[in-house]
Amino acid sequence: MSSYLKSAWSKLKAQIGTYVGYTLLFFIISSVITMIPVLNYMSSFIQLLLGAGFYIYASKQQNNTAEFKDFFGGFSFILPIFLYTVTYLVILLPGFVILFGFVFPFNDFVSILTGGSNSPEILEQLGKSLLANIASTSGILSTLVAVIYFLYVGVSYILALPLIVIGKLNFWPAIEVSRRTIGKNFTPAVVMLLLLGIGISIATIVTCGVGLLVAFPMLYLVYFEMYNQIYETSYSEMDTEENKAE
């Protein structure tokens, strides 16, 4: 982890003005998109495309060929990133089924609707039923299982995006290669992401949000260094994992 942080910070420090500038632009574009009808439904996907630019720029930065336009390079991978996004959401579905299948008060919902209650009463009764279900043994267990599942999925596929835009893998091999790679060191990866999350939160709070302009690109650069040090220094490992995925 220390090598990832050290290399990521070195890249960020070398061109901190560029990274901070693009991060600010990232937030501005994201905010504008959420206010535009229709496009606001695509905001998460557009943010994913913009986020991919951090990986592309960092990759070219190593060869001193990076240009600001490289931050928008993710838009050259719209189809594979879209397919990755759809697949990722499908993979998340079992977690939502586990969570809502045991917690959401479907029976109460149906009985309330058929009873002809007005909207405020429906919301109040549903809220009470939902809290009761969450506090039950089955509710606690299902919530715990769902959280563990979401954590597993979220951590397992953190390298999929750089594998698509830098490694030039298709969406499915990228997903599988990332899962297999992270699976070999899952616990250290979870600990690292937890510490990064805490660090970013502290930096954001202490600086009243200004620190996020540095912490945000730092997060992407750490992910890039994970990719770079795992695969770029050992192409044979990525080739082996890709063959398994296919």
PDB file of C-alpha atoms in Angstrom:
ATOM      1  CA  MET A   1       0.000   0.000   0.000  1.00  0.00           C
ATOM      2  CA  SER A   2       2.813   2.405   0.855  1.00  0.00           C
ATOM      3  CA  SER A   3       4.281   2.033  -2.636  1.00  0.00           C
ATOM      4  CA  TYR A   4       0.906   2.857  -4.200  1.00  0.00           C
ATOM      5  CA  LEU A   5       0.511   5.950  -2.041  1.00  0.00           C
ATOM      6  CA  LYS A   6       4.081   7.119  -2.614  1.00  0.00           C
ATOM      7  CA  SER A   7       3.910   6.757  -6.398  1.00  0.00           C
ATOM      8  CA  ALA A   8       0.424   8.283  -6.557  1.00  0.00           C
ATOM      9  CA  TRP A   9       1.488  11.289  -4.515  1.00  0.00           C
ATOM     10  CA  SER A  10       4.588  11.743  -6.681  1.00  0.00           C
ATOM     11  CA  LYS A  11       2.436  11.904  -9.821  1.00  0.00           C
ATOM     12  CA  LEU A  12      -0.075  14.245  -8.202  1.00  0.00           C
ATOM     13  CA  LYS A  13       2.608  16.561  -6.823  1.00  0.00           C
ATOM     14  CA  ALA A  14       4.376  16.771 -10.193  1.00  0.00           C
ATOM     15  CA  GLN A  15       1.262  18.170 -11.890  1.00  0.00           C
ATOM     16  CA  ILE A  16      -0.958  19.154  -9.007  1.00  0.00           C
ATOM     17  CA  GLY A  17      -2.329  22.227 -10.791  1.00  0.00           C
ATOM     18  CA  THR A  18      -3.503  20.139 -13.737  1.00  0.00           C
ATOM     19  CA  TYR A  19      -5.100  17.480 -11.545  1.00  0.00           C
ATOM     20  CA  VAL A  20      -6.815  20.009  -9.295  1.00  0.00           C
ATOM     21  CA  GLY A  21      -8.036  21.951 -12.330  1.00  0.00           C
ATOM     22  CA  TYR A  22      -9.553  18.873 -13.937  1.00  0.00           C
ATOM     23  CA  THR A  23     -11.083  17.769 -10.636  1.00  0.00           C
ATOM     24  CA  LEU A  24     -12.780  21.149 -10.324  1.00  0.00           C
ATOM     25  CA  LEU A  25     -14.011  20.819 -13.914  1.00  0.00           C
ATOM     26  CA  PHE A  26     -15.198  17.281 -13.103  1.00  0.00           C
ATOM     27  CA  PHE A  27     -17.357  18.584 -10.251  1.00  0.00           C
ATOM     28  CA  ILE A  28     -18.695  21.484 -12.340  1.00  0.00           C
ATOM     29  CA  ILE A  29     -19.679  19.205 -15.239  1.00  0.00           C
ATOM     30  CA  SER A  30     -21.261  16.719 -12.836  1.00  0.00           C
ATOM     31  CA  SER A  31     -23.295  19.474 -11.183  1.00  0.00           C
ATOM     32  CA  VAL A  32     -24.469  20.912 -14.497  1.00  0.00           C
ATOM     33  CA  ILE A  33     -25.486  17.490 -15.821  1.00  0.00           C
ATOM     34  CA  THR A  34     -27.698  16.796 -12.812  1.00  0.00           C
ATOM     35  CA  MET A  35     -29.677  19.952 -13.615  1.00  0.00           C
ATOM     36  CA  ILE A  36     -30.316  19.042 -17.265  1.00  0.00           C
ATOM     37  CA  PRO A  37     -33.453  16.978 -17.965  1.00  0.00           C
ATOM     38  CA  VAL A  38     -32.763  13.515 -19.419  1.00  0.00           C
ATOM     39  CA  LEU A  39     -28.997  13.900 -18.986  1.00  0.00           C
ATOM     40  CA  ASN A  40     -29.411  13.834 -15.213  1.00  0.00           C
ATOM     41  CA  TYR A  41     -30.382  10.168 -15.504  1.00  0.00           C
ATOM     42  CA  MET A  42     -27.018   9.523 -17.154  1.00  0.00           C
ATOM     43  CA  SER A  43     -24.969  11.514 -14.652  1.00  0.00           C
ATOM     44  CA  SER A  44     -23.373   8.478 -12.987  1.00  0.00           C
ATOM     45  CA  PHE A  45     -22.326   7.023 -16.343  1.00  0.00           C
ATOM     46  CA  ILE A  46     -20.892  10.342 -17.542  1.00  0.00           C
ATOM     47  CA  GLN A  47     -18.983  10.655 -14.266  1.00  0.00           C
ATOM     48  CA  LEU A  48     -17.552   7.196 -14.911  1.00  0.00           C
ATOM     49  CA  LEU A  49     -16.342   8.321 -18.345  1.00  0.00           C
ATOM     50  CA  LEU A  50     -14.813  11.459 -16.824  1.00  0.00           C
ATOM     51  CA  GLY A  51     -13.217   9.426 -14.039  1.00  0.00           C
ATOM     52  CA  ALA A  52     -11.599   7.123 -16.594  1.00  0.00           C
ATOM     53  CA  GLY A  53      -9.699  10.170 -17.803  1.00  0.00           C
ATOM     54  CA  PHE A  54      -7.613  10.181 -14.629  1.00  0.00           C
ATOM     55  CA  TYR A  55      -6.232   6.749 -15.545  1.00  0.00           C
ATOM     56  CA  ILE A  56      -5.517   7.694 -19.151  1.00  0.00           C
ATOM     57  CA  TYR A  57      -3.771  10.930 -18.182  1.00  0.00           C
ATOM     58  CA  ALA A  58      -1.704   9.218 -15.460  1.00  0.00           C
ATOM     59  CA  SER A  59      -0.648   6.510 -17.904  1.00  0.00           C
ATOM     60  CA  LYS A  60       0.594   9.056 -20.435  1.00  0.00           C
ATOM     61  CA  GLN A  61       2.160  11.148 -17.688  1.00  0.00           C
ATOM     62  CA  GLN A  62       4.687   8.361 -17.176  1.00  0.00           C
ATOM     63  CA  ASN A  63       5.944   8.882 -20.725  1.00  0.00           C
ATOM     64  CA  ASN A  64       5.740  12.684 -20.540  1.00  0.00           C
ATOM     65  CA  THR A  65       3.154  12.668 -23.327  1.00  0.00           C
ATOM     66  CA  ALA A  66       0.103  13.642 -21.268  1.00  0.00           C
ATOM     67  CA  GLU A  67      -2.119  16.449 -22.518  1.00  0.00           C
ATOM     68  CA  PHE A  68      -5.156  17.949 -20.827  1.00  0.00           C
ATOM     69  CA  LYS A  69      -7.423  16.487 -23.516  1.00  0.00           C
ATOM     70  CA  ASP A  70      -6.411  13.007 -22.329  1.00  0.00           C
ATOM     71  CA  PHE A  71      -8.658  13.518 -19.313  1.00  0.00           C
ATOM     72  CA  PHE A  72     -11.578  13.151 -21.717  1.00  0.00           C
ATOM     73  CA  GLY A  73     -10.191   9.979 -23.259  1.00  0.00           C
ATOM     74  CA  GLY A  74     -12.801   7.900 -21.472  1.00  0.00           C
ATOM     75  CA  PHE A  75     -15.343   9.001 -24.074  1.00  0.00           C
ATOM     76  CA  SER A  76     -13.440   6.891 -26.611  1.00  0.00           C
ATOM     77  CA  PHE A  77     -14.509   3.822 -24.630  1.00  0.00           C
ATOM     78  CA  ILE A  78     -18.222   4.567 -24.306  1.00  0.00           C
ATOM     79  CA  LEU A  79     -19.427   1.121 -25.423  1.00  0.00           C
ATOM     80  CA  PRO A  80     -17.164  -1.090 -23.263  1.00  0.00           C
ATOM     81  CA  ILE A  81     -17.649   1.180 -20.250  1.00  0.00           C
ATOM     82  CA  PHE A  82     -21.422   1.145 -20.798  1.00  0.00           C
ATOM     83  CA  LEU A  83     -21.436  -2.658 -21.000  1.00  0.00           C
ATOM     84  CA  TYR A  84     -19.259  -2.810 -17.893  1.00  0.00           C
ATOM     85  CA  THR A  85     -21.708  -0.530 -16.060  1.00  0.00           C
ATOM     86  CA  VAL A  86     -24.722  -2.644 -17.035  1.00  0.00           C
ATOM     87  CA  THR A  87     -22.923  -5.851 -16.046  1.00  0.00           C
ATOM     88  CA  TYR A  88     -21.850  -4.320 -12.741  1.00  0.00           C
ATOM     89  CA  LEU A  89     -25.438  -3.343 -11.929  1.00  0.00           C
ATOM     90  CA  VAL A  90     -26.642  -6.852 -12.786  1.00  0.00           C
ATOM     91  CA  ILE A  91     -23.997  -8.312 -10.475  1.00  0.00           C
ATOM     92  CA  LEU A  92     -25.272  -6.033  -7.704  1.00  0.00           C
ATOM     93  CA  LEU A  93     -28.869  -7.261  -8.083  1.00  0.00           C
ATOM     94  CA  PRO A  94     -28.567 -10.285  -5.737  1.00  0.00           C
ATOM     95  CA  GLY A  95     -27.540  -7.914  -2.946  1.00  0.00           C
ATOM     96  CA  PHE A  96     -30.648  -5.786  -3.442  1.00  0.00           C
ATOM     97  CA  VAL A  97     -32.816  -8.914  -3.595  1.00  0.00           C
ATOM     98  CA  ILE A  98     -31.355 -10.120  -0.296  1.00  0.00           C
ATOM     99  CA  LEU A  99     -31.772  -6.704   1.300  1.00  0.00           C
ATOM    100  CA  PHE A 100     -35.279  -5.803   0.166  1.00  0.00           C
ATOM    101  CA  GLY A 101     -36.593  -9.354   0.012  1.00  0.00           C
ATOM    102  CA  PHE A 102     -36.319  -9.723   3.792  1.00  0.00           C
ATOM    103  CA  VAL A 103     -36.618  -6.113   4.927  1.00  0.00           C
ATOM    104  CA  PHE A 104     -39.228  -4.406   2.761  1.00  0.00           C
ATOM    105  CA  PRO A 105     -42.771  -4.981   4.136  1.00  0.00           C
ATOM    106  CA  PHE A 106     -44.406  -6.204   0.919  1.00  0.00           C
ATOM    107  CA  ASN A 107     -47.437  -7.679   2.687  1.00  0.00           C
ATOM    108  CA  ASP A 108     -48.088  -4.461   4.580  1.00  0.00           C
ATOM    109  CA  PHE A 109     -47.601  -2.484   1.389  1.00  0.00           C
ATOM    110  CA  VAL A 110     -50.258  -4.520  -0.433  1.00  0.00           C
ATOM    111  CA  SER A 111     -52.697  -4.442   2.491  1.00  0.00           C
ATOM    112  CA  ILE A 112     -52.273  -0.687   2.909  1.00  0.00           C
ATOM    113  CA  LEU A 113     -52.928  -0.052  -0.780  1.00  0.00           C
ATOM    114  CA  THR A 114     -55.995  -2.261  -0.848  1.00  0.00           C
ATOM    115  CA  GLY A 115     -57.231  -0.624   2.371  1.00  0.00           C
ATOM    116  CA  GLY A 116     -57.557   2.727   0.652  1.00  0.00           C
ATOM    117  CA  SER A 117     -55.271   4.726   2.973  1.00  0.00           C
ATOM    118  CA  ASN A 118     -54.106   8.137   1.811  1.00  0.00           C
ATOM    119  CA  SER A 119     -50.467   8.868   0.993  1.00  0.00           C
ATOM    120  CA  PRO A 120     -49.330  10.251   4.391  1.00  0.00           C
ATOM    121  CA  GLU A 121     -50.824   7.247   6.164  1.00  0.00           C
ATOM    122  CA  ILE A 122     -49.212   4.838   3.724  1.00  0.00           C
ATOM    123  CA  LEU A 123     -45.774   6.362   4.244  1.00  0.00           C
ATOM    124  CA  GLU A 124     -46.162   6.402   8.026  1.00  0.00           C
ATOM    125  CA  GLN A 125     -47.311   2.796   8.247  1.00  0.00           C
ATOM    126  CA  LEU A 126     -44.680   1.605   5.785  1.00  0.00           C
ATOM    127  CA  GLY A 127     -42.013   3.419   7.778  1.00  0.00           C
ATOM    128  CA  LYS A 128     -43.053   1.697  10.989  1.00  0.00           C
ATOM    129  CA  SER A 129     -43.177  -1.715   9.301  1.00  0.00           C
ATOM    130  CA  LEU A 130     -39.800  -1.156   7.638  1.00  0.00           C
ATOM    131  CA  LEU A 131     -38.118  -0.200  10.927  1.00  0.00           C
ATOM    132  CA  ALA A 132     -39.654  -3.235  12.632  1.00  0.00           C
ATOM    133  CA  ASN A 133     -38.371  -5.548   9.898  1.00  0.00           C
ATOM    134  CA  ILE A 134     -34.880  -4.038   9.989  1.00  0.00           C
ATOM    135  CA  ALA A 135     -34.722  -4.527  13.761  1.00  0.00           C
ATOM    136  CA  SER A 136     -35.792  -8.175  13.482  1.00  0.00           C
ATOM    137  CA  THR A 137     -33.271 -11.016  13.422  1.00  0.00           C
ATOM    138  CA  SER A 138     -33.915 -11.784   9.755  1.00  0.00           C
ATOM    139  CA  GLY A 139     -33.653  -8.086   8.918  1.00  0.00           C
ATOM    140  CA  ILE A 140     -30.314  -7.694  10.669  1.00  0.00           C
ATOM    141  CA  LEU A 141     -28.908 -10.837   9.044  1.00  0.00           C
ATOM    142  CA  SER A 142     -30.127  -9.918   5.551  1.00  0.00           C
ATOM    143  CA  THR A 143     -28.732  -6.395   5.899  1.00  0.00           C
ATOM    144  CA  LEU A 144     -25.381  -7.791   7.053  1.00  0.00           C
ATOM    145  CA  VAL A 145     -25.233 -10.284   4.179  1.00  0.00           C
ATOM    146  CA  ALA A 146     -26.167  -7.567   1.669  1.00  0.00           C
ATOM    147  CA  VAL A 147     -23.497  -5.187   3.004  1.00  0.00           C
ATOM    148  CA  ILE A 148     -20.843  -7.923   2.801  1.00  0.00           C
ATOM    149  CA  TYR A 149     -21.926  -8.737  -0.749  1.00  0.00           C
ATOM    150  CA  PHE A 150     -21.847  -5.084  -1.834  1.00  0.00           C
ATOM    151  CA  LEU A 151     -18.397  -4.712  -0.244  1.00  0.00           C
ATOM    152  CA  TYR A 152     -17.110  -7.770  -2.083  1.00  0.00           C
ATOM    153  CA  VAL A 153     -18.420  -6.576  -5.442  1.00  0.00           C
ATOM    154  CA  GLY A 154     -17.283  -2.991  -4.931  1.00  0.00           C
ATOM    155  CA  VAL A 155     -13.729  -3.971  -4.029  1.00  0.00           C
ATOM    156  CA  SER A 156     -13.367  -6.826  -6.522  1.00  0.00           C
ATOM    157  CA  TYR A 157     -13.949  -4.684  -9.596  1.00  0.00           C
ATOM    158  CA  ILE A 158     -11.949  -1.546  -8.787  1.00  0.00           C
ATOM    159  CA  LEU A 159      -9.368  -2.421 -11.458  1.00  0.00           C
ATOM    160  CA  ALA A 160     -11.898  -3.116 -14.210  1.00  0.00           C
ATOM    161  CA  LEU A 161     -12.021   0.466 -15.491  1.00  0.00           C
ATOM    162  CA  PRO A 162      -8.240   0.944 -15.900  1.00  0.00           C
ATOM    163  CA  LEU A 163      -8.071  -2.512 -17.482  1.00  0.00           C
ATOM    164  CA  ILE A 164     -10.555  -1.278 -20.094  1.00  0.00           C
ATOM    165  CA  VAL A 165      -9.085   2.152 -20.876  1.00  0.00           C
ATOM    166  CA  ILE A 166      -5.384   1.352 -20.409  1.00  0.00           C
ATOM    167  CA  GLY A 167      -5.146  -2.420 -20.755  1.00  0.00           C
ATOM    168  CA  LYS A 168      -7.564  -2.279 -23.731  1.00  0.00           C
ATOM    169  CA  LEU A 169      -9.478  -5.320 -22.480  1.00  0.00           C
ATOM    170  CA  ASN A 170     -13.122  -5.832 -23.323  1.00  0.00           C
ATOM    171  CA  PHE A 171     -15.629  -5.296 -20.519  1.00  0.00           C
ATOM    172  CA  TRP A 172     -16.045  -8.941 -19.451  1.00  0.00           C
ATOM    173  CA  PRO A 173     -12.349  -9.943 -19.422  1.00  0.00           C
ATOM    174  CA  ALA A 174     -11.643  -6.707 -17.521  1.00  0.00           C
ATOM    175  CA  ILE A 175     -14.257  -7.594 -14.910  1.00  0.00           C
ATOM    176  CA  GLU A 176     -12.937 -11.124 -14.484  1.00  0.00           C
ATOM    177  CA  VAL A 177      -9.263 -10.129 -14.447  1.00  0.00           C
ATOM    178  CA  SER A 178      -9.975  -7.521 -11.775  1.00  0.00           C
ATOM    179  CA  ARG A 179     -11.944 -10.012  -9.671  1.00  0.00           C
ATOM    180  CA  ARG A 180      -9.237 -12.671  -9.877  1.00  0.00           C
ATOM    181  CA  THR A 181      -6.463 -10.212  -9.112  1.00  0.00           C
ATOM    182  CA  ILE A 182      -8.150  -8.553  -6.130  1.00  0.00           C
ATOM    183  CA  GLY A 183      -9.285 -11.961  -4.889  1.00  0.00           C
ATOM    184  CA  LYS A 184      -5.650 -12.901  -4.270  1.00  0.00           C
ATOM    185  CA  ASN A 185      -5.250 -10.012  -1.801  1.00  0.00           C
ATOM    186  CA  PHE A 186      -8.816  -9.145  -0.880  1.00  0.00           C
ATOM    187  CA  THR A 187      -8.286  -8.256   2.794  1.00  0.00           C
ATOM    188  CA  PRO A 188      -5.350  -5.870   2.169  1.00  0.00           C
ATOM    189  CA  ALA A 189      -7.397  -4.225  -0.601  1.00  0.00           C
ATOM    190  CA  VAL A 190     -10.346  -3.693   1.752  1.00  0.00           C
ATOM    191  CA  VAL A 191      -8.089  -2.242   4.448  1.00  0.00           C
ATOM    192  CA  MET A 192      -6.419   0.084   1.947  1.00  0.00           C
ATOM    193  CA  LEU A 193      -9.731   1.364   0.588  1.00  0.00           C
ATOM    194  CA  LEU A 194     -11.065   1.825   4.114  1.00  0.00           C
ATOM    195  CA  LEU A 195      -8.034   3.880   5.118  1.00  0.00           C
ATOM    196  CA  LEU A 196      -8.268   5.907   1.906  1.00  0.00           C
ATOM    197  CA  GLY A 197     -11.922   6.602   2.585  1.00  0.00           C
ATOM    198  CA  ILE A 198     -11.165   7.748   6.124  1.00  0.00           C
ATOM    199  CA  GLY A 199      -8.282   9.904   4.918  1.00  0.00           C
ATOM    200  CA  ILE A 200     -10.389  11.571   2.228  1.00  0.00           C
ATOM    201  CA  SER A 201     -13.211  12.205   4.693  1.00  0.00           C
ATOM    202  CA  ILE A 202     -10.857  13.805   7.218  1.00  0.00           C
ATOM    203  CA  ALA A 203      -9.163  15.939   4.551  1.00  0.00           C
ATOM    204  CA  THR A 204     -12.536  17.100   3.260  1.00  0.00           C
ATOM    205  CA  ILE A 205     -13.916  17.971   6.698  1.00  0.00           C
ATOM    206  CA  VAL A 206     -10.775  19.686   8.015  1.00  0.00           C
ATOM    207  CA  THR A 207     -10.416  21.863   4.910  1.00  0.00           C
ATOM    208  CA  CYS A 208     -14.156  22.565   4.585  1.00  0.00           C
ATOM    209  CA  GLY A 209     -14.308  20.699   1.293  1.00  0.00           C
ATOM    210  CA  VAL A 210     -11.274  22.279  -0.365  1.00  0.00           C
ATOM    211  CA  GLY A 211      -9.108  19.248   0.383  1.00  0.00           C
ATOM    212  CA  LEU A 212     -11.376  17.145  -1.815  1.00  0.00           C
ATOM    213  CA  LEU A 213      -9.780  18.802  -4.855  1.00  0.00           C
ATOM    214  CA  VAL A 214      -6.550  17.028  -3.906  1.00  0.00           C
ATOM    215  CA  ALA A 215      -7.951  13.893  -2.251  1.00  0.00           C
ATOM    216  CA  PHE A 216     -10.240  13.044  -5.175  1.00  0.00           C
ATOM    217  CA  PRO A 217      -7.536  12.743  -7.870  1.00  0.00           C
ATOM    218  CA  MET A 218      -5.286  11.077  -5.305  1.00  0.00           C
ATOM    219  CA  LEU A 219      -7.837   8.279  -4.991  1.00  0.00           C
ATOM    220  CA  TYR A 220      -7.816   7.668  -8.738  1.00  0.00           C
ATOM    221  CA  LEU A 221      -4.024   7.778  -8.822  1.00  0.00           C
ATOM    222  CA  VAL A 222      -3.805   5.148  -6.083  1.00  0.00           C
ATOM    223  CA  TYR A 223      -6.070   2.910  -8.166  1.00  0.00           C
ATOM    224  CA  PHE A 224      -3.882   3.627 -11.177  1.00  0.00           C
ATOM    225  CA  GLU A 225      -0.755   2.657  -9.259  1.00  0.00           C
ATOM    226  CA  MET A 226      -2.424  -0.584  -8.207  1.00  0.00           C
ATOM    227  CA  TYR A 227      -3.057  -1.334 -11.868  1.00  0.00           C
ATOM    228  CA  ASN A 228       0.367  -0.128 -12.953  1.00  0.00           C
ATOM    229  CA  GLN A 229       2.398  -2.019 -10.381  1.00  0.00           C
ATOM    230  CA  ILE A 230       0.381  -5.223 -10.702  1.00  0.00           C
ATOM    231  CA  TYR A 231       0.097  -5.431 -14.492  1.00  0.00           C
ATOM    232  CA  GLU A 232       2.413  -3.015 -16.255  1.00  0.00           C
ATOM    233  CA  THR A 233       5.415  -4.407 -14.411  1.00  0.00           C
ATOM    234  CA  SER A 234       4.323  -7.967 -15.172  1.00  0.00           C
ATOM    235  CA  TYR A 235       2.490  -8.338 -18.458  1.00  0.00           C
ATOM    236  CA  SER A 236       2.634 -12.116 -18.120  1.00  0.00           C
ATOM    237  CA  GLU A 237       0.335 -11.943 -15.099  1.00  0.00           C
ATOM    238  CA  MET A 238      -2.317  -9.957 -16.969  1.00  0.00           C
ATOM    239  CA  ASP A 239      -2.049 -12.272 -19.976  1.00  0.00           C
ATOM    240  CA  THR A 240      -2.541 -15.302 -17.751  1.00  0.00           C
ATOM    241  CA  GLU A 241      -5.540 -13.781 -15.992  1.00  0.00           C
ATOM    242  CA  GLU A 242      -7.040 -12.639 -19.308  1.00  0.00           C
ATOM    243  CA  ASN A 243      -6.780 -16.155 -20.733  1.00  0.00           C
ATOM    244  CA  LYS A 244      -8.583 -17.503 -17.668  1.00  0.00           C
ATOM    245  CA  ALA A 245     -11.313 -14.894 -18.053  1.00  0.00           C
ATOM    246  CA  GLU A 246     -11.866 -15.838 -21.668  1.00  0.00           C
TER     247      GLU A 246
END
